[in-house]
Amino acid sequence: MNKKERLVAAIENGTVIDHIPADKTYQVMNLLELQSLNTPVTIGNNFVSKKVGKKGIIKVSNKFFSDEEISRLSVVAPKIVLNIIKDYEVVEKKTVETPDELRGIVKCNNPKCITNNEPMETVFHFVDKENGLLKCHYCDKEQDINKVELC
Ligand SMILES: [Zn+2]
């Protein structure tokens, strides 16, 4: 096995998260709460990718993410592909679906919004998925998904 193959070596069962833009790899970890898992997690970053420039790959053994968990990634990296691995084989590839609603994932950029002044979860609805336009449930302020801050 050469050095590159070893870095991306297969796992027996679990999820390989691929095509993460390199600068988003750590945000993906946070959104999936990988720090709190007890299973082996391998992170590789700055691999060359035709799709996204430099990319990150995260391999998580013995873990399969729910659609709700996967949809959180739409805020940072909608092009991500999750390879579901069973017995060292890719049995399914999942892409990120943009959800209708985001709860507790992004901050409202309106400083007067109640969510910035009370300890509560933010709620956003997509008003335009194509263009990544979100609207705050509480103050109606619209925001561009490319400019939002994560909670
Ligand atoms: Zn708001």
PDB file of C-alpha atoms and ligand atoms in Angstrom:
ATOM      1  CA  MET A   1       0.000   0.000   0.000  1.00  0.00           C
ATOM      2  CA  ASN A   2       1.429   3.389  -0.914  1.00  0.00           C
ATOM      3  CA  LYS A   3       1.186   6.415   1.312  1.00  0.00           C
ATOM      4  CA  LYS A   4      -1.879   7.852  -0.400  1.00  0.00           C
ATOM      5  CA  GLU A   5      -3.791   4.583  -0.286  1.00  0.00           C
ATOM      6  CA  ARG A   6      -3.045   4.204   3.375  1.00  0.00           C
ATOM      7  CA  LEU A   7      -4.484   7.658   4.074  1.00  0.00           C
ATOM      8  CA  VAL A   8      -7.761   6.862   2.376  1.00  0.00           C
ATOM      9  CA  ALA A   9      -7.795   3.176   3.327  1.00  0.00           C
ATOM     10  CA  ALA A  10     -11.190   1.568   3.637  1.00  0.00           C
ATOM     11  CA  ILE A  11     -13.098   0.955   6.822  1.00  0.00           C
ATOM     12  CA  GLU A  12     -15.056  -2.214   7.446  1.00  0.00           C
ATOM     13  CA  ASN A  13     -18.379  -0.638   8.430  1.00  0.00           C
ATOM     14  CA  GLY A  14     -19.348   2.983   8.741  1.00  0.00           C
ATOM     15  CA  THR A  15     -19.460   6.200   6.778  1.00  0.00           C
ATOM     16  CA  VAL A  16     -16.852   7.889   4.610  1.00  0.00           C
ATOM     17  CA  ILE A  17     -17.669  11.547   4.161  1.00  0.00           C
ATOM     18  CA  ASP A  18     -16.082  12.754   0.945  1.00  0.00           C
ATOM     19  CA  HIS A  19     -15.802  15.954  -1.106  1.00  0.00           C
ATOM     20  CA  ILE A  20     -15.696  18.258   1.894  1.00  0.00           C
ATOM     21  CA  PRO A  21     -14.171  21.620   0.903  1.00  0.00           C
ATOM     22  CA  ALA A  22     -10.866  21.648   2.840  1.00  0.00           C
ATOM     23  CA  ASP A  23     -11.738  24.782   4.798  1.00  0.00           C
ATOM     24  CA  LYS A  24     -15.018  23.211   5.972  1.00  0.00           C
ATOM     25  CA  THR A  25     -13.698  19.913   7.308  1.00  0.00           C
ATOM     26  CA  TYR A  26     -13.734  21.013  10.934  1.00  0.00           C
ATOM     27  CA  GLN A  27     -17.182  22.585  10.633  1.00  0.00           C
ATOM     28  CA  VAL A  28     -18.474  19.279   9.301  1.00  0.00           C
ATOM     29  CA  MET A  29     -17.005  17.577  12.366  1.00  0.00           C
ATOM     30  CA  ASN A  30     -18.827  20.030  14.614  1.00  0.00           C
ATOM     31  CA  LEU A  31     -22.147  19.751  12.786  1.00  0.00           C
ATOM     32  CA  LEU A  32     -22.062  15.964  13.040  1.00  0.00           C
ATOM     33  CA  GLU A  33     -20.789  16.149  16.632  1.00  0.00           C
ATOM     34  CA  LEU A  34     -18.004  13.717  15.841  1.00  0.00           C
ATOM     35  CA  GLN A  35     -16.100  14.774  18.959  1.00  0.00           C
ATOM     36  CA  SER A  36     -18.681  13.045  21.090  1.00  0.00           C
ATOM     37  CA  LEU A  37     -18.442   9.663  19.343  1.00  0.00           C
ATOM     38  CA  ASN A  38     -16.627   6.714  20.849  1.00  0.00           C
ATOM     39  CA  THR A  39     -15.924   5.034  17.513  1.00  0.00           C
ATOM     40  CA  PRO A  40     -12.710   5.559  15.518  1.00  0.00           C
ATOM     41  CA  VAL A  41     -12.762   8.745  13.409  1.00  0.00           C
ATOM     42  CA  THR A  42     -10.105   9.416  10.787  1.00  0.00           C
ATOM     43  CA  ILE A  43      -9.741  12.875   9.330  1.00  0.00           C
ATOM     44  CA  GLY A  44      -7.772  13.634   6.205  1.00  0.00           C
ATOM     45  CA  ASN A  45      -7.509  17.102   4.796  1.00  0.00           C
ATOM     46  CA  ASN A  46      -6.126  18.942   1.765  1.00  0.00           C
ATOM     47  CA  PHE A  47      -6.457  16.068  -0.680  1.00  0.00           C
ATOM     48  CA  VAL A  48      -6.628  17.215  -4.303  1.00  0.00           C
ATOM     49  CA  SER A  49     -10.149  17.032  -5.732  1.00  0.00           C
ATOM     50  CA  LYS A  50     -11.437  17.925  -9.173  1.00  0.00           C
ATOM     51  CA  LYS A  51     -14.845  18.649  -7.691  1.00  0.00           C
ATOM     52  CA  VAL A  52     -14.059  21.045  -4.871  1.00  0.00           C
ATOM     53  CA  GLY A  53     -10.353  21.993  -5.193  1.00  0.00           C
ATOM     54  CA  LYS A  54      -8.730  20.851  -1.980  1.00  0.00           C
ATOM     55  CA  LYS A  55     -10.913  18.521  -0.010  1.00  0.00           C
ATOM     56  CA  GLY A  56     -11.252  16.765   3.280  1.00  0.00           C
ATOM     57  CA  ILE A  57     -12.317  13.200   3.919  1.00  0.00           C
ATOM     58  CA  ILE A  58     -13.686  11.978   7.225  1.00  0.00           C
ATOM     59  CA  LYS A  59     -14.098   8.301   7.995  1.00  0.00           C
ATOM     60  CA  VAL A  60     -16.274   7.249  10.844  1.00  0.00           C
ATOM     61  CA  SER A  61     -16.290   3.594  11.821  1.00  0.00           C
ATOM     62  CA  ASN A  62     -19.503   1.900  12.910  1.00  0.00           C
ATOM     63  CA  LYS A  63     -21.605   5.007  12.508  1.00  0.00           C
ATOM     64  CA  PHE A  64     -24.456   5.697  10.098  1.00  0.00           C
ATOM     65  CA  PHE A  65     -25.913   9.179  10.123  1.00  0.00           C
ATOM     66  CA  SER A  66     -29.615   9.978  10.024  1.00  0.00           C
ATOM     67  CA  ASP A  67     -31.052  12.091   7.225  1.00  0.00           C
ATOM     68  CA  GLU A  68     -31.605  14.854   9.768  1.00  0.00           C
ATOM     69  CA  GLU A  69     -27.925  14.808  10.730  1.00  0.00           C
ATOM     70  CA  ILE A  70     -26.872  14.794   7.090  1.00  0.00           C
ATOM     71  CA  SER A  71     -29.157  17.705   6.233  1.00  0.00           C
ATOM     72  CA  ARG A  72     -27.259  19.908   8.725  1.00  0.00           C
ATOM     73  CA  LEU A  73     -24.321  19.794   6.327  1.00  0.00           C
ATOM     74  CA  SER A  74     -26.262  21.760   3.726  1.00  0.00           C
ATOM     75  CA  VAL A  75     -25.213  24.965   5.491  1.00  0.00           C
ATOM     76  CA  VAL A  76     -21.493  24.400   4.981  1.00  0.00           C
ATOM     77  CA  ALA A  77     -20.944  21.886   2.225  1.00  0.00           C
ATOM     78  CA  PRO A  78     -23.877  20.910   0.018  1.00  0.00           C
ATOM     79  CA  LYS A  79     -21.647  18.936  -2.366  1.00  0.00           C
ATOM     80  CA  ILE A  80     -20.602  16.403   0.250  1.00  0.00           C
ATOM     81  CA  VAL A  81     -21.095  12.730  -0.539  1.00  0.00           C
ATOM     82  CA  LEU A  82     -21.496  10.187   2.246  1.00  0.00           C
ATOM     83  CA  ASN A  83     -20.419   6.669   1.339  1.00  0.00           C
ATOM     84  CA  ILE A  84     -22.135   4.053   3.437  1.00  0.00           C
ATOM     85  CA  ILE A  85     -19.705   1.173   3.941  1.00  0.00           C
ATOM     86  CA  LYS A  86     -20.619  -2.373   4.845  1.00  0.00           C
ATOM     87  CA  ASP A  87     -18.042  -5.169   4.738  1.00  0.00           C
ATOM     88  CA  TYR A  88     -15.517  -2.820   3.077  1.00  0.00           C
ATOM     89  CA  GLU A  89     -17.948  -2.142   0.208  1.00  0.00           C
ATOM     90  CA  VAL A  90     -19.759   1.071  -0.637  1.00  0.00           C
ATOM     91  CA  VAL A  91     -23.395  -0.024  -0.416  1.00  0.00           C
ATOM     92  CA  GLU A  92     -24.939   3.412  -0.746  1.00  0.00           C
ATOM     93  CA  LYS A  93     -23.963   6.988  -1.583  1.00  0.00           C
ATOM     94  CA  LYS A  94     -25.927   9.742   0.071  1.00  0.00           C
ATOM     95  CA  THR A  95     -25.912  13.359  -0.934  1.00  0.00           C
ATOM     96  CA  VAL A  96     -26.949  16.262   1.237  1.00  0.00           C
ATOM     97  CA  GLU A  97     -30.580  17.303   0.886  1.00  0.00           C
ATOM     98  CA  THR A  98     -31.346  20.874   1.813  1.00  0.00           C
ATOM     99  CA  PRO A  99     -33.991  20.738   4.540  1.00  0.00           C
ATOM    100  CA  ASP A 100     -37.016  23.077   4.694  1.00  0.00           C
ATOM    101  CA  GLU A 101     -36.043  24.171   8.152  1.00  0.00           C
ATOM    102  CA  LEU A 102     -32.828  24.595  10.152  1.00  0.00           C
ATOM    103  CA  ARG A 103     -33.001  24.413  13.927  1.00  0.00           C
ATOM    104  CA  GLY A 104     -30.159  25.508  16.162  1.00  0.00           C
ATOM    105  CA  ILE A 105     -27.597  25.474  13.374  1.00  0.00           C
ATOM    106  CA  VAL A 106     -27.087  29.044  12.209  1.00  0.00           C
ATOM    107  CA  LYS A 107     -27.179  32.382  14.013  1.00  0.00           C
ATOM    108  CA  CYS A 108     -29.490  35.221  13.075  1.00  0.00           C
ATOM    109  CA  ASN A 109     -27.554  38.232  11.801  1.00  0.00           C
ATOM    110  CA  ASN A 110     -30.043  40.674  13.260  1.00  0.00           C
ATOM    111  CA  PRO A 111     -28.576  41.795  16.607  1.00  0.00           C
ATOM    112  CA  LYS A 112     -32.049  42.757  17.851  1.00  0.00           C
ATOM    113  CA  CYS A 113     -33.496  39.316  17.119  1.00  0.00           C
ATOM    114  CA  ILE A 114     -34.844  37.543  20.178  1.00  0.00           C
ATOM    115  CA  THR A 115     -32.609  34.551  19.396  1.00  0.00           C
ATOM    116  CA  ASN A 116     -29.564  36.747  19.996  1.00  0.00           C
ATOM    117  CA  ASN A 117     -30.911  38.009  23.287  1.00  0.00           C
ATOM    118  CA  GLU A 118     -32.520  34.981  24.891  1.00  0.00           C
ATOM    119  CA  PRO A 119     -31.062  31.512  25.437  1.00  0.00           C
ATOM    120  CA  MET A 120     -33.078  29.768  22.741  1.00  0.00           C
ATOM    121  CA  GLU A 121     -32.714  27.731  19.587  1.00  0.00           C
ATOM    122  CA  THR A 122     -32.721  29.556  16.251  1.00  0.00           C
ATOM    123  CA  VAL A 123     -35.194  28.475  13.578  1.00  0.00           C
ATOM    124  CA  PHE A 124     -34.807  29.303   9.905  1.00  0.00           C
ATOM    125  CA  HIS A 125     -36.889  28.428   6.882  1.00  0.00           C
ATOM    126  CA  PHE A 126     -35.535  28.256   3.363  1.00  0.00           C
ATOM    127  CA  VAL A 127     -37.360  30.735   1.175  1.00  0.00           C
ATOM    128  CA  ASP A 128     -35.195  29.952  -1.854  1.00  0.00           C
ATOM    129  CA  LYS A 129     -33.134  26.756  -1.816  1.00  0.00           C
ATOM    130  CA  GLU A 130     -31.586  27.377  -5.242  1.00  0.00           C
ATOM    131  CA  ASN A 131     -30.016  30.604  -4.072  1.00  0.00           C
ATOM    132  CA  GLY A 132     -29.561  29.598  -0.443  1.00  0.00           C
ATOM    133  CA  LEU A 133     -31.871  32.233   0.982  1.00  0.00           C
ATOM    134  CA  LEU A 134     -32.977  31.712   4.586  1.00  0.00           C
ATOM    135  CA  LYS A 135     -35.516  33.562   6.685  1.00  0.00           C
ATOM    136  CA  CYS A 136     -35.474  33.818  10.461  1.00  0.00           C
ATOM    137  CA  HIS A 137     -38.655  32.417  11.982  1.00  0.00           C
ATOM    138  CA  TYR A 138     -38.640  35.034  14.740  1.00  0.00           C
ATOM    139  CA  CYS A 139     -37.661  38.340  13.118  1.00  0.00           C
ATOM    140  CA  ASP A 140     -38.243  37.533   9.413  1.00  0.00           C
ATOM    141  CA  LYS A 141     -34.775  38.770   8.485  1.00  0.00           C
ATOM    142  CA  GLU A 142     -33.514  37.072   5.336  1.00  0.00           C
ATOM    143  CA  GLN A 143     -29.948  35.852   5.109  1.00  0.00           C
ATOM    144  CA  ASP A 144     -27.610  34.339   2.577  1.00  0.00           C
ATOM    145  CA  ILE A 145     -26.537  30.839   3.531  1.00  0.00           C
ATOM    146  CA  ASN A 146     -23.002  31.557   2.320  1.00  0.00           C
ATOM    147  CA  LYS A 147     -22.640  34.335   4.865  1.00  0.00           C
ATOM    148  CA  VAL A 148     -24.252  32.856   7.948  1.00  0.00           C
ATOM    149  CA  GLU A 149     -22.444  32.171  11.179  1.00  0.00           C
ATOM    150  CA  LEU A 150     -22.885  28.775  12.774  1.00  0.00           C
ATOM    151  CA  CYS A 151     -24.249  28.547  16.301  1.00  0.00           C
TER     152      CYS A 151
HETATM  153 ZN    ZN B   1     -33.855  36.626  13.691  1.00  0.00          ZN
END
